Short mmCIF file of C-alpha atoms and ligand atoms in Angstrom, two decimals:
data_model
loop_
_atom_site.label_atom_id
_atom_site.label_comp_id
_atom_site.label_asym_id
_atom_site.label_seq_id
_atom_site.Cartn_x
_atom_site.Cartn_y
_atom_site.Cartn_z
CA UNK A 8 0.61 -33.17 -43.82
CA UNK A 9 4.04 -33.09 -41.99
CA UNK A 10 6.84 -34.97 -42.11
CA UNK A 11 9.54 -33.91 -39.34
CA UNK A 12 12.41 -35.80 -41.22
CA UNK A 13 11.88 -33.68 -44.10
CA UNK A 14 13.88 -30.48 -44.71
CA UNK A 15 11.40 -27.70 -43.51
CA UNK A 16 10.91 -26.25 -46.46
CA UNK A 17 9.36 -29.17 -48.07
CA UNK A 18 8.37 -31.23 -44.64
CA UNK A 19 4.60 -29.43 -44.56
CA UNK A 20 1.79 -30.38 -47.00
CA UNK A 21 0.67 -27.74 -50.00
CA UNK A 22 0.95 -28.60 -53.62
CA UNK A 23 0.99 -25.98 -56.11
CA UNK A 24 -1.86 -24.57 -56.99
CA UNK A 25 -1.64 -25.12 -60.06
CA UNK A 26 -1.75 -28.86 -59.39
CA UNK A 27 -4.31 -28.49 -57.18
CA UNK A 28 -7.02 -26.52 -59.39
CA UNK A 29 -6.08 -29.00 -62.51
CA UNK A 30 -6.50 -31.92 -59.81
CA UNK A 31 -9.81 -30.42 -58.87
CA UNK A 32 -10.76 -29.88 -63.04
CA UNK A 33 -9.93 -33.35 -63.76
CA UNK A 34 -12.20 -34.19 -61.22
CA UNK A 35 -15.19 -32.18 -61.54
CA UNK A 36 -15.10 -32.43 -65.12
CA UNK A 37 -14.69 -28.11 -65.06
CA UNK A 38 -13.07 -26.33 -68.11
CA UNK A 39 -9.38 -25.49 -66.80
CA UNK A 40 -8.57 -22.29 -67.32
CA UNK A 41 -6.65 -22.32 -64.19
CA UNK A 42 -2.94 -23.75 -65.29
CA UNK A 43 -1.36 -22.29 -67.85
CA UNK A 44 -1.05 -24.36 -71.00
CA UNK A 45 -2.55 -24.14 -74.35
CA UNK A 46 -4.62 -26.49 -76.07
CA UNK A 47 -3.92 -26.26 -79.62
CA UNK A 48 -1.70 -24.40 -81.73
CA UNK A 49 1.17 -26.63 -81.22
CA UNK A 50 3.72 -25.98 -84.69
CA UNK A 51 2.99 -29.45 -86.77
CA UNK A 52 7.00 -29.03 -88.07
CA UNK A 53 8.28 -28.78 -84.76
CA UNK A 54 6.92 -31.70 -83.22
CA UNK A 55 7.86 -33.45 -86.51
CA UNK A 56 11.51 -32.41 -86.36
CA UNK A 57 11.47 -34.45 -82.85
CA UNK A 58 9.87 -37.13 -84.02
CA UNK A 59 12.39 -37.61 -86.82
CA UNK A 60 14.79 -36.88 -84.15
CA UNK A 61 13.73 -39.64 -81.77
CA UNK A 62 13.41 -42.32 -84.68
CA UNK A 63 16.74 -41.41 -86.89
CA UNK A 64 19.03 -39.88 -84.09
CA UNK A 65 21.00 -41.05 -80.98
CA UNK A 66 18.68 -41.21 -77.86
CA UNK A 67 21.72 -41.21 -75.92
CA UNK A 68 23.02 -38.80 -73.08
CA UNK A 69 23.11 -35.76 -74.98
CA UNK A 70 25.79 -33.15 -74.05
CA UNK A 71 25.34 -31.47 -70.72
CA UNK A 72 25.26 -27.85 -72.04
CA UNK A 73 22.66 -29.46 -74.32
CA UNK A 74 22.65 -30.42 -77.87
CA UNK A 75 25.08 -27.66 -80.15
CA UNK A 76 22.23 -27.50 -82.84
CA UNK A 77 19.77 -26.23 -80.17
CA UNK A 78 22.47 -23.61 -78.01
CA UNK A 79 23.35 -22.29 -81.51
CA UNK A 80 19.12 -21.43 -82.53
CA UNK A 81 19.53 -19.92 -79.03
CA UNK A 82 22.38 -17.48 -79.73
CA UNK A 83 20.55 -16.62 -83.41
CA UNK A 84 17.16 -16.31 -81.97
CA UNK A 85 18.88 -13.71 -79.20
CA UNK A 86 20.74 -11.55 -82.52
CA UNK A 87 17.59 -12.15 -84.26
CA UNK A 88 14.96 -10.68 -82.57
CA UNK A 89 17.41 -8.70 -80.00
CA UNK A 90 20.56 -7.77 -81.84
CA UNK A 91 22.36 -9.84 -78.75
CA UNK A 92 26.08 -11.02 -79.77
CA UNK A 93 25.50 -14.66 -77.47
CA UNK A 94 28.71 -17.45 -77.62
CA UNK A 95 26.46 -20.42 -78.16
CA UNK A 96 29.16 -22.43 -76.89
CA UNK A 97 30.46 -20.41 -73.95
CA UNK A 98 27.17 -18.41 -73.55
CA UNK A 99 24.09 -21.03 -73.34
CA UNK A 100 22.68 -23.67 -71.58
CA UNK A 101 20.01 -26.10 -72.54
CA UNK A 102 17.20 -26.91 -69.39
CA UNK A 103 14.53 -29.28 -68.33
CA UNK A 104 12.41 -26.54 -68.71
CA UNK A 105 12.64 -22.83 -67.20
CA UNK A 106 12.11 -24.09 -63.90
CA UNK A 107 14.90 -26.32 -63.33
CA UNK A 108 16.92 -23.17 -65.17
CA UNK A 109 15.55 -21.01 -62.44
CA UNK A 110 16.42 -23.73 -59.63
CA UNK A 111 20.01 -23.91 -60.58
CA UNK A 112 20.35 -20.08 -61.28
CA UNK A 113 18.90 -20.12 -57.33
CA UNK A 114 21.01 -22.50 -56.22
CA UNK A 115 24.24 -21.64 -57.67
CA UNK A 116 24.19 -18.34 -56.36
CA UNK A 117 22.59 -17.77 -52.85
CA UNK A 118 24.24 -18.69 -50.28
CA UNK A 119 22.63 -18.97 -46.52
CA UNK A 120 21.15 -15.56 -45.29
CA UNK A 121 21.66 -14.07 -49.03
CA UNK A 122 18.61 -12.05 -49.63
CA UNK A 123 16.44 -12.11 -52.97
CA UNK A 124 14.63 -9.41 -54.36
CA UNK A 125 11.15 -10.96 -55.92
CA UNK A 126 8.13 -8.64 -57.27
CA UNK A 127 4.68 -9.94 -55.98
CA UNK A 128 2.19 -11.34 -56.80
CA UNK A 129 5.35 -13.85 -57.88
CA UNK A 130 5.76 -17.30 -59.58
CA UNK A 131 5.11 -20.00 -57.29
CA UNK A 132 8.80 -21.64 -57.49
CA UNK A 133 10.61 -19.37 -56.44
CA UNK A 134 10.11 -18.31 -53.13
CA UNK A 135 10.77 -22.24 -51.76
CA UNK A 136 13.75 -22.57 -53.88
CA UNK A 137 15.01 -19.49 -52.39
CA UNK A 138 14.52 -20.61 -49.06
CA UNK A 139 16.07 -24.37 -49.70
CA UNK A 140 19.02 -22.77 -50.55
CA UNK A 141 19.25 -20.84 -47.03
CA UNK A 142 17.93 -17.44 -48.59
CA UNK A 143 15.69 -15.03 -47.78
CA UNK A 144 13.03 -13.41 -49.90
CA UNK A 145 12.68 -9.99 -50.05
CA UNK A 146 9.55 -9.51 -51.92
CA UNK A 147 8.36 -6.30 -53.67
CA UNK A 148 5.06 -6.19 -54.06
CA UNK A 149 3.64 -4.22 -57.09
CA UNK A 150 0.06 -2.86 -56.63
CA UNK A 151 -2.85 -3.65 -58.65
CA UNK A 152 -4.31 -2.85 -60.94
CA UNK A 153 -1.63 -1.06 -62.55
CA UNK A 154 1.33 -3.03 -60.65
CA UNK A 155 3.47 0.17 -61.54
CA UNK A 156 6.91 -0.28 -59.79
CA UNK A 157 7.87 2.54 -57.76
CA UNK A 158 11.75 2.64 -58.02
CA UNK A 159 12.24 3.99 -54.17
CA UNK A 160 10.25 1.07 -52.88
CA UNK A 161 12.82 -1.32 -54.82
CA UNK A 162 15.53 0.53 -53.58
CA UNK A 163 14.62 -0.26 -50.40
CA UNK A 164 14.27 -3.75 -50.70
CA UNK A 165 18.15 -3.17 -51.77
CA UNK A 166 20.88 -3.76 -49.14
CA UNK A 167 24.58 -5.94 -47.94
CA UNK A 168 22.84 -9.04 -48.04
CA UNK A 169 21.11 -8.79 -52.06
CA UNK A 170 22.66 -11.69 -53.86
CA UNK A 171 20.18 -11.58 -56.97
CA UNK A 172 16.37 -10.54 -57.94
CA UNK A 173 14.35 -12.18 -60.00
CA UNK A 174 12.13 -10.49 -62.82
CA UNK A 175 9.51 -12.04 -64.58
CA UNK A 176 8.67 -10.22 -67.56
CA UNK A 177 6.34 -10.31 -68.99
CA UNK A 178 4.81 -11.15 -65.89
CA UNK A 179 2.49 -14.23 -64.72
CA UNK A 180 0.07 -13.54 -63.39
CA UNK A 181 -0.41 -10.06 -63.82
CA UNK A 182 -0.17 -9.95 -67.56
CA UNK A 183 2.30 -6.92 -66.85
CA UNK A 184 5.01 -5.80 -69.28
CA UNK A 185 7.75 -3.33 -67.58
CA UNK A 186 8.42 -0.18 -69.13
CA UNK A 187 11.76 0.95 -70.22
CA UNK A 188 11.83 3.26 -67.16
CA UNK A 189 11.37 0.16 -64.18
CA UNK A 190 13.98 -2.06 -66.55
CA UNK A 191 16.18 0.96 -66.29
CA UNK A 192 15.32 1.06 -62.45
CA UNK A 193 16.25 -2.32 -61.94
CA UNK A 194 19.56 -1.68 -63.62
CA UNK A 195 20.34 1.17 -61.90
CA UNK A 196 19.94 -1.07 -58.17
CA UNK A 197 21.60 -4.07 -59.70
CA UNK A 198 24.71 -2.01 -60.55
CA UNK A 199 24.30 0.05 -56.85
CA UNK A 200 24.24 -3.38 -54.89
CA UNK A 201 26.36 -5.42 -57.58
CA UNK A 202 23.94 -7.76 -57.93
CA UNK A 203 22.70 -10.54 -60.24
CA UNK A 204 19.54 -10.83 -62.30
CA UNK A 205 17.78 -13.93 -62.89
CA UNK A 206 15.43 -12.54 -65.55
CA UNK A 207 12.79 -15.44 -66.24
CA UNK A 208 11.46 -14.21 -70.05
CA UNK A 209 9.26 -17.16 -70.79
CA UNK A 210 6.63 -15.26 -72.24
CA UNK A 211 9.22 -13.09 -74.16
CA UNK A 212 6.76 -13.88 -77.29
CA UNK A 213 3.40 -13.42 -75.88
CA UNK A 214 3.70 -9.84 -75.82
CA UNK A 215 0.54 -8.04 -77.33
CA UNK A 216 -0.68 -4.85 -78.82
CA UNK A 217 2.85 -3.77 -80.40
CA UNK A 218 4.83 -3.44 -77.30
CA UNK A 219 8.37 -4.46 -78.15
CA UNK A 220 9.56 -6.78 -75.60
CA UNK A 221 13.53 -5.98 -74.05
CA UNK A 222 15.12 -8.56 -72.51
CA UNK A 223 16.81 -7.59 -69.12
CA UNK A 224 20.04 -8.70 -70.16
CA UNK A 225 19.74 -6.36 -73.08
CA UNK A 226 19.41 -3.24 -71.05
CA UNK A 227 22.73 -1.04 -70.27
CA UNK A 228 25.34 -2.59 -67.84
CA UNK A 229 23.24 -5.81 -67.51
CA UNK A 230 24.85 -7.86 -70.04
CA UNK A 231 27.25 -9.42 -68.15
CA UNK A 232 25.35 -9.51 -64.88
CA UNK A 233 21.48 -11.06 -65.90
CA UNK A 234 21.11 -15.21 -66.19
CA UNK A 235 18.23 -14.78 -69.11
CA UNK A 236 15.92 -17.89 -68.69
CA UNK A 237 13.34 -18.88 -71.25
CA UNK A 238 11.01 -21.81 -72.55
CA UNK A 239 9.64 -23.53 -75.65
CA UNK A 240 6.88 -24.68 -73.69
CA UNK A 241 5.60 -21.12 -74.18
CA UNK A 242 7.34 -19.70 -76.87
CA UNK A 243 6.04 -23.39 -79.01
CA UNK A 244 2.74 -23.89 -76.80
CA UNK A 245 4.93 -26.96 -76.09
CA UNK A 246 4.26 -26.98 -72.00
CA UNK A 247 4.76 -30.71 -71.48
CA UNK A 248 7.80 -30.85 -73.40
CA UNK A 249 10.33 -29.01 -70.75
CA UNK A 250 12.77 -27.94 -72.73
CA UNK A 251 13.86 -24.51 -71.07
CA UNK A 252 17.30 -22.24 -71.92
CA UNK A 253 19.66 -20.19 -69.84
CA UNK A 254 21.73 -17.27 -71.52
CA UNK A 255 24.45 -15.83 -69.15
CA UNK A 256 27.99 -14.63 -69.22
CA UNK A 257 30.29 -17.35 -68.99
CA UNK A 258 31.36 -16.47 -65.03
CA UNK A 259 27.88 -16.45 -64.48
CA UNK A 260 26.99 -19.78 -66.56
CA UNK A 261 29.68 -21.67 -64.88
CA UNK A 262 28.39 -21.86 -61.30
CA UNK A 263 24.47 -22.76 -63.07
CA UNK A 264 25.83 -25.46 -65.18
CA UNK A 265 27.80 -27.23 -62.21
CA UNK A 266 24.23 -27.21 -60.61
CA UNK A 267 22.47 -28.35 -63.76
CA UNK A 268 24.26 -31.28 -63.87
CA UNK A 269 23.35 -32.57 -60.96
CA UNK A 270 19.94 -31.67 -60.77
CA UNK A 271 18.93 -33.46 -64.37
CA UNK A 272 22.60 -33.23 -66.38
CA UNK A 273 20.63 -33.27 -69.22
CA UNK A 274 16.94 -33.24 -71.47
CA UNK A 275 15.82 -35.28 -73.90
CA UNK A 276 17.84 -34.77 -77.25
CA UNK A 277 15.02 -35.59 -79.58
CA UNK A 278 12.95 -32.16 -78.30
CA UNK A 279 16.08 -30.09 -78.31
CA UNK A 280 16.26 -30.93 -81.93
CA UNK A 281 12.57 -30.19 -82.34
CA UNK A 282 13.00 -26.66 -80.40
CA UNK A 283 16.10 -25.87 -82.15
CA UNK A 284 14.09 -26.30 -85.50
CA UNK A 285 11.28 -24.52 -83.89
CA UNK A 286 13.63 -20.99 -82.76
CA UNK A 287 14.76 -21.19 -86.88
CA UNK A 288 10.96 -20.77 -87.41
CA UNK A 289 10.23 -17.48 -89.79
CA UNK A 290 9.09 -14.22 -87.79
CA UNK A 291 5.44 -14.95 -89.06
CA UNK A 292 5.30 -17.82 -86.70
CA UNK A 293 6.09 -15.43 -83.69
CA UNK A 294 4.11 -12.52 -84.66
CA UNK A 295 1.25 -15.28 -85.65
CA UNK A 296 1.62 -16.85 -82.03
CA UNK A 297 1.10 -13.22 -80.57
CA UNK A 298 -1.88 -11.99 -82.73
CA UNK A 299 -3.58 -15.34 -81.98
CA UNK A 300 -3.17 -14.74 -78.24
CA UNK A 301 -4.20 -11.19 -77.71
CA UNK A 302 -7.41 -11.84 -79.82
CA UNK A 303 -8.06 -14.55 -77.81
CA UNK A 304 -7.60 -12.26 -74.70
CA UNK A 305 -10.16 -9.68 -76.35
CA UNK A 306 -12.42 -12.44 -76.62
CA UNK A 307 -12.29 -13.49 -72.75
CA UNK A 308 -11.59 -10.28 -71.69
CA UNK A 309 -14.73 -8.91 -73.12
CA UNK A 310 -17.03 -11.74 -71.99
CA UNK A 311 -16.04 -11.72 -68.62
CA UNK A 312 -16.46 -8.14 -68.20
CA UNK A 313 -20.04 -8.84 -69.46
CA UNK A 314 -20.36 -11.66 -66.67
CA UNK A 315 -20.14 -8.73 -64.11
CA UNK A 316 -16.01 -9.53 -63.06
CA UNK A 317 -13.84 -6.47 -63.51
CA UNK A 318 -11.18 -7.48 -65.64
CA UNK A 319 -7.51 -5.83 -65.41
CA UNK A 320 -5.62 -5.10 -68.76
CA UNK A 321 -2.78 -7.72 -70.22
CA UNK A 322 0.01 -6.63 -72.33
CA UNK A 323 1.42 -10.23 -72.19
CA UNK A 324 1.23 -13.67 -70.74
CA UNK A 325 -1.90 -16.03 -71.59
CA UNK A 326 -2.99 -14.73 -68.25
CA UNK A 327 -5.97 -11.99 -67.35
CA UNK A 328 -6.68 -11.06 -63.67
CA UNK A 329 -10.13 -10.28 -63.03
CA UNK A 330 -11.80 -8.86 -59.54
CA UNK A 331 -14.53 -10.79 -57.94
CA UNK A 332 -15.88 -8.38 -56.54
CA UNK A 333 -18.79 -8.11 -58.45
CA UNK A 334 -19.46 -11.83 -58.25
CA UNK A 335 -18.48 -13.05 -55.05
CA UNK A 336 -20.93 -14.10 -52.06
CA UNK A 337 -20.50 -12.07 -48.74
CA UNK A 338 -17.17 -13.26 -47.19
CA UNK A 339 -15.91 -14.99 -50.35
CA UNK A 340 -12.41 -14.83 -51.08
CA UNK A 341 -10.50 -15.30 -53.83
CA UNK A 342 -9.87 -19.58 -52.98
CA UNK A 343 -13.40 -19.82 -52.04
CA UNK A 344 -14.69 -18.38 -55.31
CA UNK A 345 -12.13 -20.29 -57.50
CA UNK A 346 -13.76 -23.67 -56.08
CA UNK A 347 -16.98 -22.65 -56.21
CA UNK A 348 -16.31 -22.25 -60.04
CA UNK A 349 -14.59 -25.08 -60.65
CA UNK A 350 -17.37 -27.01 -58.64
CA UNK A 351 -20.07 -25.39 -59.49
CA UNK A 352 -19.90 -23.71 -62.74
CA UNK A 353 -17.38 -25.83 -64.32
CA UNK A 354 -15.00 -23.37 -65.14
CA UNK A 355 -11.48 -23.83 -63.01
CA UNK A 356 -9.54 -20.66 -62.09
CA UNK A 357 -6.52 -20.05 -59.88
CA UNK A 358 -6.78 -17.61 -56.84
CA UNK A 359 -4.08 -15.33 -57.11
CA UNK A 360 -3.64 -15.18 -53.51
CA UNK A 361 -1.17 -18.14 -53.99
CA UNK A 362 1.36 -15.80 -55.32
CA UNK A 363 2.26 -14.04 -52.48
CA UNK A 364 4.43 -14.37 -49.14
CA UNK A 365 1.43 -12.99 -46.33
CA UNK A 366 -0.89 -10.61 -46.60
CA UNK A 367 -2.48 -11.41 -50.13
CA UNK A 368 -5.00 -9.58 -51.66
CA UNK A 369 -8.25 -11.97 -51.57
CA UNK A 370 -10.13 -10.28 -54.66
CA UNK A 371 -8.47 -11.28 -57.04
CA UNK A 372 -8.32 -14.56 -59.57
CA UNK A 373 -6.89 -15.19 -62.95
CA UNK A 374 -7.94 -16.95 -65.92
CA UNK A 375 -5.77 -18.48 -68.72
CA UNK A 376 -7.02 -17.73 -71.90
CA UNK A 377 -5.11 -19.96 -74.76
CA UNK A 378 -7.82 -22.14 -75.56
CA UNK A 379 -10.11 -22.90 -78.77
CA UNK A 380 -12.57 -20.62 -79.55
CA UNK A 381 -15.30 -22.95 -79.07
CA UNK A 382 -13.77 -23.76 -75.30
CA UNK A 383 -13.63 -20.09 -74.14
CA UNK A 384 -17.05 -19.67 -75.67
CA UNK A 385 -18.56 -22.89 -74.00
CA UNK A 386 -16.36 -21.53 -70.06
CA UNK A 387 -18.21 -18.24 -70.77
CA UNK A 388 -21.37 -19.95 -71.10
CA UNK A 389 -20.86 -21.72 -68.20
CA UNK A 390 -20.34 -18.40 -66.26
CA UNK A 391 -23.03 -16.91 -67.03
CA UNK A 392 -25.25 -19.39 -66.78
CA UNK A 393 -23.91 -19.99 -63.31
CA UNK A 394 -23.99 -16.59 -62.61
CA UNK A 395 -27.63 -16.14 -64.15
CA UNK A 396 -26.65 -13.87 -66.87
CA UNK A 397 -26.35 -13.92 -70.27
CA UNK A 398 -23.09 -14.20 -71.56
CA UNK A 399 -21.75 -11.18 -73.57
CA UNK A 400 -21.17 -12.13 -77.58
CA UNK A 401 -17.51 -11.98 -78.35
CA UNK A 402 -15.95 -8.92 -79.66
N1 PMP B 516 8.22 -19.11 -65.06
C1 PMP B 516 6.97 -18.67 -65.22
C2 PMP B 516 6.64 -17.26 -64.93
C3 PMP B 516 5.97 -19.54 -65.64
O1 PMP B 516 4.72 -19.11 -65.79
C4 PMP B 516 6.30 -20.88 -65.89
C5 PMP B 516 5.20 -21.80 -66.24
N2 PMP B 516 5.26 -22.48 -67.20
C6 PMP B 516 7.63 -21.30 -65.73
C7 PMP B 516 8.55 -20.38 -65.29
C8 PMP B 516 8.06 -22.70 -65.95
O2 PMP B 516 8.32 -22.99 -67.29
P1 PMP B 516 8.67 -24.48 -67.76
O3 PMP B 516 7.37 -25.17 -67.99
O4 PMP B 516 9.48 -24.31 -68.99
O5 PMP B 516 9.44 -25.13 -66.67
N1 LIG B 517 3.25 -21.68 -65.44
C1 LIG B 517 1.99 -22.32 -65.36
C2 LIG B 517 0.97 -21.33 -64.81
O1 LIG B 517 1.30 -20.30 -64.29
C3 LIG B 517 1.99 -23.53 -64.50
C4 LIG B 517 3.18 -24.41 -64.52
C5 LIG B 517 3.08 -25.48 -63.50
O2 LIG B 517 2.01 -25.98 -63.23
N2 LIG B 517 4.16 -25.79 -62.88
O3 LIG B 517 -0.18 -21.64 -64.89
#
């Protein structure tokens, strides 16, 4: 569909596809593993903090920066788990979720012809924010499996016209968590070029197998150059809540929040009092979240493997990539198969062709895995029976 009045960017038909395959789930009646969101394991105390909120507290325009309860649990949770000294008041910045954080980090700071570094396969926002804001995107694609980033083909994504680059780390869709050295990289070009970094950290606590997680803005001379963006939907398996945070230097927060407040101004005070309770939450709730994940991840892993797909390691995210290779009919890519098994098998998936500029790689699809037990056991079932095999018994 077209629509010449329209600004180009938004005047041509294509929903995300993560709308699309939950669309087509609804449907079909499939098992959605496509879009990411969890279906259980929401914290019962959280959601009752907002609810006490909502009934005994103003339901008023809350403060543009956001509520002070919630910006403070920001600043702690950043000393607490990273040793970051953050000025709640000065410092932080309270969202409609990371993605309008990452629209007004976008918008406040390119400008038309600005260039943005992205890594592909990349998040499906931000490439048409970019461009709405007159930029271009410079995209660095990271190979699979291993998406290992080599530091001289950044560098040459680098030149006079880098305003910012985004990093999402841990990374959706890949389930990739960079090393020390790439953050370090990163750094290093950032400081070069004198750019920003819009480091997008929503999964900062779905990070498995001991790995300690570093925050971009925590590496050397990024402090006062690196908007850090993150989420309760993940961090509280909260999704539909959109309650998202920005942590920036206060020359860099000023520009975002005169965006923010014309984009939404503000989010709904009740759930910033429920996420502010929820970042007070004792470590065992965050180590809890990630054990629960990455054995769920062993689970799926292991079963799809035994279904015949080739599944690619995940050191964070709720995400697993997986090559059809094995699987798919002669001349199948990766769209083609993720209908057929939302259609036909009932399980939805999501094509990870849709996160890149051209050129995708048409092998590859990825499967969400924080469900029940019981539903990851009855989507393998599916698969295999769809596939005519038995399905594997989980680890
Ligand atoms: N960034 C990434 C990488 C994501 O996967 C998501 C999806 N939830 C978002 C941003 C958006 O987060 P929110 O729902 O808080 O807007
Ligand atoms: N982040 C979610 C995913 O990658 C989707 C969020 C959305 O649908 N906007 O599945």
């Amino acid at each position: 569909m077209t629509e010449p009045r329209a600004h180009p960017v938004f005047a041509h038909g294509g929903t995300t596809v993560f709308e699309v395959f939950s669309a087509l789930a609804r449907d079909t009646g499939a098992i959605n593993l496509g879009q990411g969101f969890p279906d259980h394991g929401e914290p019962a105390e959280v959601i009752a903090a907002a609810a006490a909120a909502l009934t005994e507290r103003s339901n008023q325009y809350p403060p543009m920066m956001g509520v002070p309860e919630l910006r403070r649990a920001v600043a702690a949770h950043a000393r607490r788990f990273y040793g970051l000294e953050v000025d709640a008041a000065a410092e932080v910045m309270i969202t409609s979720g990371a993605t309008e954080a990452l629209a007004a980090s976008i918008l406040a700071f390119v400008r038309p012809g600005d260039e943005v570094v992205t890594f592909e396969p990349m998040y499906d926002s931000y490439a048409p924010v970019i461009r709405r804001a007159g930029g271009v995107v410079r995209p660095v694609r990271l190979p699979a499996p291993d998406w290992t980033l080599d530091e001289a083909t950044l560098a040459a994504a680098f030149g006079p016209r880098t305003r910012a680059i985004i990093l999402n780390n841990p990374m959706n869709p890949t389930g990739k968590l960079f090393s020390d050295g790439e953050l370090a990289a990163i750094a290093r070009l950032c400081e070069k070029h004198d750019t920003i970094a819009i480091a997008d950290e929503v999964y900062e606590h779905l990070v498995f197998d001991n790995h300690a997680f570093t925050p971009l803005i925590a590496v050397p001379g990024m402090r006062r150059r690196t908007l850090r963006i993150g989420s309760a939907g993940k961090t509280f398996s909260l999704t539909g809540w959109k309650v998202g945070y920005i942590t920036a230097a206060p020359d860099l927060m000023g520009p975002v929040s005169r965006c923010h407040q014309f984009l939404t101004f503000t989010t709904p005070p009740g759930l910033q009092y429920g996420v502010a309770h929820g970042l007070g939450l004792e470590d065992g709730y965050f180590r809890g979240l990630a054990a629960r994940m990455s054995a769920k991840r062993d689970r799926l892993a292991h079963a799809l493997a035994g279904i015949g797909l080739t599944v690619n390691t995940c050191a964070g995210t709720y995400f697993l990539i997986a090559d059809i290779g094995g699987l798919a009919r002669p001349g199948e890519d990766d769209t083609a198969f993720a209908m057929r098994l939302t259609r036909e098998a009932g399980v939805a998936c999501i094509p990870v062709s849709a996160f890149y500029e051209k050129d995708p790689p048409r092998n590859l699809v990825r499967f969400c895995f924080c469900k029940t037990d019981e539903i990851l056991g009855e989507a393998v079932a599916r698969l295999g029976n769809h596939f005519g095999r038995k399905a594997a018994a989980a680890p």
